Coordinates of C-alpha atoms and ligand atoms in Angstrom, one line a residue:
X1 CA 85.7 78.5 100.1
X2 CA 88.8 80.8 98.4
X3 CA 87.1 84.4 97.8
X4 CA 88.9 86.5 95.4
X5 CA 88.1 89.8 94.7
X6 CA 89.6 91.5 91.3
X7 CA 90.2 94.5 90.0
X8 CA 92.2 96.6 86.6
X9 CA 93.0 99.9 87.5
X10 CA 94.3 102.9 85.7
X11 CA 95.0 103.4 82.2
X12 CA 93.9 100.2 80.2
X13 CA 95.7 98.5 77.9
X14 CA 95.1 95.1 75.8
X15 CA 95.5 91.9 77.9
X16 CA 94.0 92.8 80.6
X17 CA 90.7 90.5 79.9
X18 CA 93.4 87.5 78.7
X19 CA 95.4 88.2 82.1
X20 CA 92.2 87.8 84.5
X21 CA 91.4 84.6 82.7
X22 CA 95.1 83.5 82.8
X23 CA 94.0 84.1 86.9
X24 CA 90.7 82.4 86.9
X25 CA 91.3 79.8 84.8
X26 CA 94.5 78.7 86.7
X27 CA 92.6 78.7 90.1
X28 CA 89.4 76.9 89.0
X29 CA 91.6 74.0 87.2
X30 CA 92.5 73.6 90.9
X31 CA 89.6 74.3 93.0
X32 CA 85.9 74.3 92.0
X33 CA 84.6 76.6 95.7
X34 CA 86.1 79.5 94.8
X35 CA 84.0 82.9 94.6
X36 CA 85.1 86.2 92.2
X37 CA 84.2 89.6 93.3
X38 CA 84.8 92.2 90.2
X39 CA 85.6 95.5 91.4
X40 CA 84.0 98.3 89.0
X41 CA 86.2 100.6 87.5
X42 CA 89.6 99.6 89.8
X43 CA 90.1 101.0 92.8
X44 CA 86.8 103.2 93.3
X45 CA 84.8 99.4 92.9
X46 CA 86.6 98.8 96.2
X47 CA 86.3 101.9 97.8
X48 CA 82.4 102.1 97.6
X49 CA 81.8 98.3 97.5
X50 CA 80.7 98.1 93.9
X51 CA 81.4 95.2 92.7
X52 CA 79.3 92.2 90.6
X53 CA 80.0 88.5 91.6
X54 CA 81.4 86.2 88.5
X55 CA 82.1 82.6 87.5
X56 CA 84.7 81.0 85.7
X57 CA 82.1 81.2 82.5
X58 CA 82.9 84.7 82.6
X59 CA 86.3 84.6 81.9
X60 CA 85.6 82.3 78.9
X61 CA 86.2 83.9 74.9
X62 CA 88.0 87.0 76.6
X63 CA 91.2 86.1 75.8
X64 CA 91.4 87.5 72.3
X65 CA 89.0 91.1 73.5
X66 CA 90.3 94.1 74.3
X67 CA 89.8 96.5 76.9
X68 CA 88.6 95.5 80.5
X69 CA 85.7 93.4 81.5
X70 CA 85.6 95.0 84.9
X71 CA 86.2 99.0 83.4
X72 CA 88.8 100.7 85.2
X73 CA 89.6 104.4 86.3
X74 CA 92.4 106.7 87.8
X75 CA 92.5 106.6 91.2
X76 CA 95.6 108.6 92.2
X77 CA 97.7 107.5 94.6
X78 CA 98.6 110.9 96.4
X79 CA 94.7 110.9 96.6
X80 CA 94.1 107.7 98.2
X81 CA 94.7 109.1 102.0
X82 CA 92.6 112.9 101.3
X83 CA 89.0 112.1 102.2
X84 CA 86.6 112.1 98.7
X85 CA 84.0 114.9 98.9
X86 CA 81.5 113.1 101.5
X87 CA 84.6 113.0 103.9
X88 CA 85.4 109.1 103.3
X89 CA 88.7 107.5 104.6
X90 CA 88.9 105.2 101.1
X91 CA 92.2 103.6 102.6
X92 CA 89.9 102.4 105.5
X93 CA 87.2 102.1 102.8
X94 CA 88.9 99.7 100.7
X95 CA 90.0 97.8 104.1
X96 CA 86.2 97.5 104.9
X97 CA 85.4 96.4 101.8
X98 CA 87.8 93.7 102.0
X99 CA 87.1 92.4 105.4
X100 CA 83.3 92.9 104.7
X101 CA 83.3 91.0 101.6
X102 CA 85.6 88.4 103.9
X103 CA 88.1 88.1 100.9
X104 CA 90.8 85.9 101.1
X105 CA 93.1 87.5 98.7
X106 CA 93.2 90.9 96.1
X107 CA 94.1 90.4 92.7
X108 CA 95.2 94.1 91.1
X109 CA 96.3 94.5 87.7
X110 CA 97.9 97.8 86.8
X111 CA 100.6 100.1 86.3
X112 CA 103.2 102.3 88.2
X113 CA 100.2 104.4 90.2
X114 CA 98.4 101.2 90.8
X115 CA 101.2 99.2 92.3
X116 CA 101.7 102.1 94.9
X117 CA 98.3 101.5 96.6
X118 CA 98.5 98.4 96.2
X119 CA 101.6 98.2 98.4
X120 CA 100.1 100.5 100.9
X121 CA 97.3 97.9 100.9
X122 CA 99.6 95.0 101.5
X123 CA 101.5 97.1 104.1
X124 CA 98.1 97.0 105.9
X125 CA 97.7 93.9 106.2
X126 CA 95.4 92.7 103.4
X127 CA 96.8 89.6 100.9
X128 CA 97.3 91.2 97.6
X129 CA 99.0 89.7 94.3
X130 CA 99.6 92.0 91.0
X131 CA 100.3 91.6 87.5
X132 CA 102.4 94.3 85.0
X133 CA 100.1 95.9 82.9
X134 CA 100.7 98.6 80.5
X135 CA 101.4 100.1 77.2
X136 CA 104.4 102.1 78.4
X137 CA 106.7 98.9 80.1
X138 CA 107.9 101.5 83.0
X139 CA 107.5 99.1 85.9
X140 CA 110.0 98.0 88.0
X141 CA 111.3 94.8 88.2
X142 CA 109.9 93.3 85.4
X143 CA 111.3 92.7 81.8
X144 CA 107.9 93.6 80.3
X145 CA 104.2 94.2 80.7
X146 CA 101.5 93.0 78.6
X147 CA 99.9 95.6 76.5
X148 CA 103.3 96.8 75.5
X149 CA 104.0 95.1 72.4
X150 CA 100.5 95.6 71.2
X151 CA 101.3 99.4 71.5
X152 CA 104.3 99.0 69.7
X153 CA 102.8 97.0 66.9
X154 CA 100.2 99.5 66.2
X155 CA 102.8 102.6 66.3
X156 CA 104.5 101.2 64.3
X157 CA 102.0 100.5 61.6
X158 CA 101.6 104.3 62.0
X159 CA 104.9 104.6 61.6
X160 CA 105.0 102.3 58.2
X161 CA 101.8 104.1 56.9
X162 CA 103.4 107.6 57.2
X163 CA 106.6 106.7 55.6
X164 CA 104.6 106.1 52.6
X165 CA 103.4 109.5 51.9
X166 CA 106.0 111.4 53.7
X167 CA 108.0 110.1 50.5
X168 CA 105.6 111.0 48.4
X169 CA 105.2 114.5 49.3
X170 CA 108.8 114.7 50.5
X171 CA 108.0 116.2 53.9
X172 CA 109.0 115.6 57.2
X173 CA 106.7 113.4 59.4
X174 CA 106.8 113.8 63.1
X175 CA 104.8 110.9 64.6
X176 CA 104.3 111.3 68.2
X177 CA 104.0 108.0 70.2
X178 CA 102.5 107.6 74.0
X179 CA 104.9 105.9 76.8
X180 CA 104.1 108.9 79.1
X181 CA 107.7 109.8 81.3
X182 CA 109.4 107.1 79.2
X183 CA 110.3 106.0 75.6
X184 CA 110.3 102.2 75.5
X185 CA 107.7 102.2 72.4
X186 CA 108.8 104.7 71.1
X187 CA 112.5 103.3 70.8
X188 CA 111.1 100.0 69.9
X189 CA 108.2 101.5 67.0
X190 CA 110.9 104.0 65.8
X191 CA 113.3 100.8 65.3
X192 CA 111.0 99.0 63.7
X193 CA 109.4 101.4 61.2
X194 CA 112.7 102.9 60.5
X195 CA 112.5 106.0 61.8
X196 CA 115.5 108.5 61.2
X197 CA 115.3 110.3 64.4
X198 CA 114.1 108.5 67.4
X199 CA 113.5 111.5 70.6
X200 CA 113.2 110.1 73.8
X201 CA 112.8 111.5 77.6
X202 CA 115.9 109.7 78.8
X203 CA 118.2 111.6 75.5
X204 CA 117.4 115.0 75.2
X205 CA 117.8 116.0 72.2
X206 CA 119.0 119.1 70.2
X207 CA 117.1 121.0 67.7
X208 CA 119.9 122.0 65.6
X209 CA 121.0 118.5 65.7
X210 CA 117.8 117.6 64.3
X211 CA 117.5 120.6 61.7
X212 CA 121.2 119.1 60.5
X213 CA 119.8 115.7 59.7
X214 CA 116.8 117.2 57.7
X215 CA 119.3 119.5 56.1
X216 CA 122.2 116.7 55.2
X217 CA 119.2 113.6 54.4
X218 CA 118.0 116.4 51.5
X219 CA 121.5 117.3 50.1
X220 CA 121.9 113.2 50.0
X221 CA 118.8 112.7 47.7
X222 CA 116.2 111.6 50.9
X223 CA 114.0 114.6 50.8
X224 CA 111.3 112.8 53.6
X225 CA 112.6 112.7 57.0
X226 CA 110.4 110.4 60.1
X227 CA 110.8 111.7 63.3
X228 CA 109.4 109.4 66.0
X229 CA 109.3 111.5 69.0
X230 CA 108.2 110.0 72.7
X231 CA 105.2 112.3 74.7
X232 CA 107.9 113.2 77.0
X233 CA 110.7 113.8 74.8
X234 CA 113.0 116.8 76.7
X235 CA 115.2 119.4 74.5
X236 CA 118.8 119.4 76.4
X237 CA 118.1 123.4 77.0
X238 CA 114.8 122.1 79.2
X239 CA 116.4 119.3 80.3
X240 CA 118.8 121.7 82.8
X241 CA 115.7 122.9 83.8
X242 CA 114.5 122.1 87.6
X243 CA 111.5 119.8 87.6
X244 CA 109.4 122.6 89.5
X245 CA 110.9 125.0 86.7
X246 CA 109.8 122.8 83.5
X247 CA 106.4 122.0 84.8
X248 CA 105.5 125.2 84.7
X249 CA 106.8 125.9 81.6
X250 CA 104.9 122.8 79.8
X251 CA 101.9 124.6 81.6
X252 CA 102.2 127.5 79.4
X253 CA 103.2 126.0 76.3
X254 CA 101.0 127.1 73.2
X255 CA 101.0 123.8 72.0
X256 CA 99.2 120.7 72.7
X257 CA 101.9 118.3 72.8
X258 CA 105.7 118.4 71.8
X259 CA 105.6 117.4 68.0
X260 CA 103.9 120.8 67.5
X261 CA 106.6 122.7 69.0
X262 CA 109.2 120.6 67.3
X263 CA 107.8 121.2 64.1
X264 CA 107.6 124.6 64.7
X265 CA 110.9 124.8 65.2
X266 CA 111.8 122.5 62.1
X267 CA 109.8 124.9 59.5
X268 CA 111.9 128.0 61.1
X269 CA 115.4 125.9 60.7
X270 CA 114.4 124.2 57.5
X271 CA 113.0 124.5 54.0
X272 CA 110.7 121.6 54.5
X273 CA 107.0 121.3 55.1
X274 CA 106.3 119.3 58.7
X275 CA 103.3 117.3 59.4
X276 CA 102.7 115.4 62.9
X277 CA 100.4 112.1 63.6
X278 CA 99.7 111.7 66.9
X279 CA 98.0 107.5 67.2
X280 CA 97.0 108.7 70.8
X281 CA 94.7 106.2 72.4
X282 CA 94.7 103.6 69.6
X283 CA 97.9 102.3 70.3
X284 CA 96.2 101.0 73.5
X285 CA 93.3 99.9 71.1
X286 CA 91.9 96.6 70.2
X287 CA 92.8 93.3 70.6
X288 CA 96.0 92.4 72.5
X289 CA 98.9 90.9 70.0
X290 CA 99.7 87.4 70.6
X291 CA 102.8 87.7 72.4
X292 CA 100.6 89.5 75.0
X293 CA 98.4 87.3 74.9
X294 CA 100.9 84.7 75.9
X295 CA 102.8 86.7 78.4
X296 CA 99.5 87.6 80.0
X297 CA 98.7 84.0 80.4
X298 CA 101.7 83.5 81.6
X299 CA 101.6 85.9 84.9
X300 CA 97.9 85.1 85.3
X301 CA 99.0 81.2 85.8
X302 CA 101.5 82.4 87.8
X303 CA 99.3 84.6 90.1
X304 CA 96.8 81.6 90.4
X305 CA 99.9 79.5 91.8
X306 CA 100.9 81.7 94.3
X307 CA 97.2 82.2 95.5
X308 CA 96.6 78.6 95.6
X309 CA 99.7 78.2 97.5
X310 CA 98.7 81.5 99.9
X311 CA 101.6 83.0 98.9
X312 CA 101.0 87.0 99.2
X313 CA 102.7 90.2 98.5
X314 CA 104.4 89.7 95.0
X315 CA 103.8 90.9 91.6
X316 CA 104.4 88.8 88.8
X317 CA 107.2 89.7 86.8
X318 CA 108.7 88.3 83.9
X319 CA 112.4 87.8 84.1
X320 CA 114.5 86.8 81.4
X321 CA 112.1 84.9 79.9
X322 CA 110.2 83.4 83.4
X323 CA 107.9 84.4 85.7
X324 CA 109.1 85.6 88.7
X325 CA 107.5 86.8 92.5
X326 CA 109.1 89.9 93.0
X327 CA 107.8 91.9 96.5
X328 CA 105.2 94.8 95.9
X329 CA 107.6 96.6 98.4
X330 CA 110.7 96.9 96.1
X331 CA 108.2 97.7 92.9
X332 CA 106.4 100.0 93.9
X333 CA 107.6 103.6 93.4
X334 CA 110.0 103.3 90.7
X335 CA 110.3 103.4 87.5
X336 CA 111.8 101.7 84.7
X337 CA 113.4 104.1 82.2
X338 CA 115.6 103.2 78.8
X339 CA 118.9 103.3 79.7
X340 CA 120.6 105.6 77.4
X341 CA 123.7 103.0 77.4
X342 CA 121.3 100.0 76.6
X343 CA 122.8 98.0 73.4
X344 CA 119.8 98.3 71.8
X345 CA 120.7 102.4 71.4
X346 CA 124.3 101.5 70.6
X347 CA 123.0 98.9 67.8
X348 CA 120.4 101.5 66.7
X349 CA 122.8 104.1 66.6
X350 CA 125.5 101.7 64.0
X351 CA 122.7 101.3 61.5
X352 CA 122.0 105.7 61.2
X353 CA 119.6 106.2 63.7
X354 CA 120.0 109.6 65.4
X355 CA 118.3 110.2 69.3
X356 CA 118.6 114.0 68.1
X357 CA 122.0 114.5 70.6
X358 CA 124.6 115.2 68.5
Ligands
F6P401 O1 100.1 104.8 81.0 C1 99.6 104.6 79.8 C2 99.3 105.8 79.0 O2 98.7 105.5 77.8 C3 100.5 106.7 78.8 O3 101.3 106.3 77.7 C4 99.9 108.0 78.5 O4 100.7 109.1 78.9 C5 98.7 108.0 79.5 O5 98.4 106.7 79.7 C6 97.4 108.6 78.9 O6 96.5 108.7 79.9 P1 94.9 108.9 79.7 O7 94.3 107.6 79.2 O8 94.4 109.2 81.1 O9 94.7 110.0 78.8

């Protein structure tokens, strides 16, 4: 008998459901005694043992939905070793769990927070195997995650539906695009909407810089300007900031997020009238694109091969255009920013994009 359990944690994103049944799928063309354990809601499923037993028949007509089948939560992993509220260990809780539930192997799909725990839970000695998920592609050691290009595809929609009536009205449009400490959709959604100004966490940017462009776009005859902006875009002045320093200043910022505070700024160094769309949470929204759909396929096959072979430890990356084991040691803890220097900038750059720097 091969008993797996499974779990998605922290933010979700779409592909998650095709992913699993990339997993399932790939173990039960193989093996017909196998038994799945879903953990509910990611890791706190496997700290307090809740969890509902599935089949292969489960798995079936997810590939398209988005979402999570299982639900998922935030488990944070500076939290995993304080005791919850009733005094619980939940490192030693999910290690019960485990050996309770006699499990042969963990399958955990998530992010950078997830893949932390889920090294500390290899470290201990339990079999573990994970696959990239999320809408931001910030994970070490892999080329992309699934849910990424779905997040892209739908900011830039936003992007294309503003530039519509940002003409019309001949205003400036800031449309501020999730990625959380990093700007890979929003370099990617800015491109591909043809965005003027593309600000991103790893280029801060300068406001007069910005103001300029406005300024020089109106004197040319282009009285609309988009400005896709990343959730962590940094102005070079708070950039020199220390990290302690800046935290505390975004903790008494008037403003909900940094479009507002840019386009503040912009009304006071412009003539022009600002508006901000924020797509928030829908860019993680709905069904998964097909490129995610195939690349979670992809890793889920390639999970199912490395359990069948009782190969532990690894998440599945994709590498220039493979699949790859890469050790949940050397993942887990870093990040994977845009690198200012990346062609992509360069080649962004050539065709009148501005990143807001000079
Ligand atoms: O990590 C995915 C992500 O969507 C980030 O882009 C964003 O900063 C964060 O999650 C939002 O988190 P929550 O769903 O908890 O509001």
């Amino acid at each position: 008998m091969l008993r797996i359990g499974i779990l998605t944690s922290g933010g979700d994103c779409q592909a998650l459901n095709a992913a699993m049944r990339g997993v399932v799928k790939g173990i039960c063309s193989k093996r017909n005694d196998v038994e799945i354990f879903g953990f509910q809601d990611g890791y706190r499923g496997l700290i307090y043992g809740d969890f509902k037993m599935l089949t292969s028949k489960d798995f079936s007509g997810i590939l398209t939905r988005g979402g999570t089948i299982l639900g998922t939560s935030r488990q944070p992993f500076k939290m995993m070793r304080v005791p919850d509220k009733n005094g619980l260990d939940k490192v030693e809780a999910m290690k019960h769990t485990y050996h309770k539930l006699s499990l042969d192997c963990l399958v955990i799909l998530g992010g950078n927070g997830t893949h932390k725990t889920a090294n500390m839970l290899s470290e201990e000695g339990l079999n573990v195997i994970t696959l990239p998920k999320t809408i931001d592609n910030d994970l070490w050691g892999t080329d992309m995650t699934f849910g990424f290009q779905s997040a892209v595809d739908i900011a830039t929609d936003t992007i294309d539906r503003i530039h519509t009536t940002a003409t019309s009205h001949s205003r400036v449009f800031i449309i501020e695009v999730m990625g959380h400490k990093v700007g890979h959709v929003t370099l990617h959604a800015g491109i591909a909407g043809g965005a003027d100004v593309i600000l991103l966490p790893e280029i801060p940017y300068d406001i007069d810089v910005i103001a300029d462009i406005i300024q020089k776009r109106s004197a040319s005859g282009k009285p609309f300007t988009i400005i896709a902006v990343a959730e962590g875009a940094i102005s070079k002045e708070d950039a020199k900031l220390k990290k302690k320093e800046y935290k505390e200043k975004l903790e008494k910022r008037k403003y909900p997020s940094i479009s507002y505070e840019l386009a503040e700024q912009i009304e006071k160094k412009t003539d022009k009238e600002v508006r901000i769309t924020v797509p928030g949470h829908t860019q993680r929204g709905g069904s998964p694109c097909p490129y995610d759909r195939v690349i979670a396929t992809r890793v889920g096959a390639a999970a199912a091969k490395l359990i069948l072979k009782e190969d532990y430890g690894y998440m599945i990356a994709i590498k220039n255009g493979e699949t790859k084991k890469v050790p949940l040691s050397e993942v887990a803890g870093k990040l994977k920013y845009v690198d200012p220097e990346d062609s992509l900038i360069k080649e962004a750059k050539m065709t009148g994009i501005s990143f807001g720097d000079k």
